[in-house]
């Protein structure tokens, strides 16, 4: 399933569908028609592709990109009783989809310039330089 | 430190452990180095973005610090500045990538540096958490990204540690088992309830309970630590003692453990 909306839409579809869900859009700017979603959050570097449609930025308080920290126990986050560990959710989902291999891929640091309305493609400086270990975008096969 | 030096190979220096304000870990490492001892620089991703982390790594290398332990870091709400902004610009795996890049004479953005570092990088794993699956995958990824050794969360249940070791023995990476001497039965119960991956068995808590005076507790705690070390010794490559104020126990624990 391909969802051509921002990550919120992708994650909504994931909750009702037991199939792989891929984002077709990458929200880099809040310009244009904004609809009813008023949040300023957008990462412009959508990862839902690799994480079973569950966003590690919103599901994990630390926004980790490569699995849980040591504070994940019995599927719960140590920061709040009853709060599910986002990375345990991602792991369970990918295991069900037979795609745990995605968790063994290195992902370079993401772009953090959330305050700017300049699309990534128009920026001069490369976000990820060559020679970064494991750098570059790994497309799921 | 001078008293302990004959018994240990290196000193770990924590990076604002539990998000409580302390001196910079690189600064204390430099002081330890100046005294002629070997420090392990712990670095977390909690307080510095990718620029600051790399700057501190370059500075640490210039000060002669060679061992770096890459950690995620505790969340600020656990510490004494609970409103502090959590950074986590990188995670521990990306911090390992940064160390690897600097070792290859580049920075994380791919820019060539005038020289290169030669850090010996390590990482952490919590062998007591359930389910272990995601943690083991992350450990594998850390090895891929240059982790040459691992330090663990405190181990009180040697059997659980052995189950963990069997899952990762194909990695053939040195593991230093974390040992925290118990100070009281209350401390054991507190850790069981509040710290992910720590499980002090009831029998061990009962042993601590039977000790009445501080001296007795120190004696029992020493025996417990030595017993755990003797059990895990054939399955690990080192011990990371975290005496938390009870540094005077270190020689006795190691002697009793036959190290």
PDB file of C-alpha atoms in Angstrom, chain A residues 3-4 9 13 25 28 40 43 53-55 72 75 78 83 93 96 101 112 115 130-134 137-138 141:
ATOM      1  CA  UNK A   3      -0.052   6.478   0.888  1.00  0.00           C
ATOM      2  CA  UNK A   4       0.476   9.851  -0.731  1.00  0.00           C
ATOM      3  CA  UNK A   9      -1.823   9.720   7.090  1.00  0.00           C
ATOM      4  CA  UNK A  13      -3.383   3.603   7.542  1.00  0.00           C
ATOM      5  CA  UNK A  25       5.344  11.914   0.013  1.00  0.00           C
ATOM      6  CA  UNK A  28       9.524  19.208   3.625  1.00  0.00           C
ATOM      7  CA  UNK A  40       4.509  22.587  13.027  1.00  0.00           C
ATOM      8  CA  UNK A  43      10.947  16.116   9.475  1.00  0.00           C
ATOM      9  CA  UNK A  53       4.892   2.752   9.140  1.00  0.00           C
ATOM     10  CA  UNK A  54       5.460   3.671  12.804  1.00  0.00           C
ATOM     11  CA  UNK A  55       7.288   6.968  13.270  1.00  0.00           C
ATOM     12  CA  UNK A  72      12.836  -0.463  27.134  1.00  0.00           C
ATOM     13  CA  UNK A  75       7.547  -3.450  25.692  1.00  0.00           C
ATOM     14  CA  UNK A  78      10.924   3.635  31.185  1.00  0.00           C
ATOM     15  CA  UNK A  83       3.719   4.048  27.609  1.00  0.00           C
ATOM     16  CA  UNK A  93       5.460  -4.836  13.263  1.00  0.00           C
ATOM     17  CA  UNK A  96       5.146  -9.688  11.570  1.00  0.00           C
ATOM     18  CA  UNK A 101      16.417  -7.075   8.107  1.00  0.00           C
ATOM     19  CA  UNK A 112      16.959  19.028  11.481  1.00  0.00           C
ATOM     20  CA  UNK A 115      12.044  25.966  10.849  1.00  0.00           C
ATOM     21  CA  UNK A 130      30.089  10.845   0.495  1.00  0.00           C
ATOM     22  CA  UNK A 131      32.265   8.694   2.658  1.00  0.00           C
ATOM     23  CA  UNK A 132      29.852   8.650   5.560  1.00  0.00           C
ATOM     24  CA  UNK A 133      29.994   5.089   6.874  1.00  0.00           C
ATOM     25  CA  UNK A 134      26.984   3.314   5.498  1.00  0.00           C
ATOM     26  CA  UNK A 137      19.739   6.275   1.339  1.00  0.00           C
ATOM     27  CA  UNK A 138      19.147   2.567   1.558  1.00  0.00           C
ATOM     28  CA  UNK A 141      14.313  -4.137  -1.366  1.00  0.00           C
TER      29      UNK A 141
END
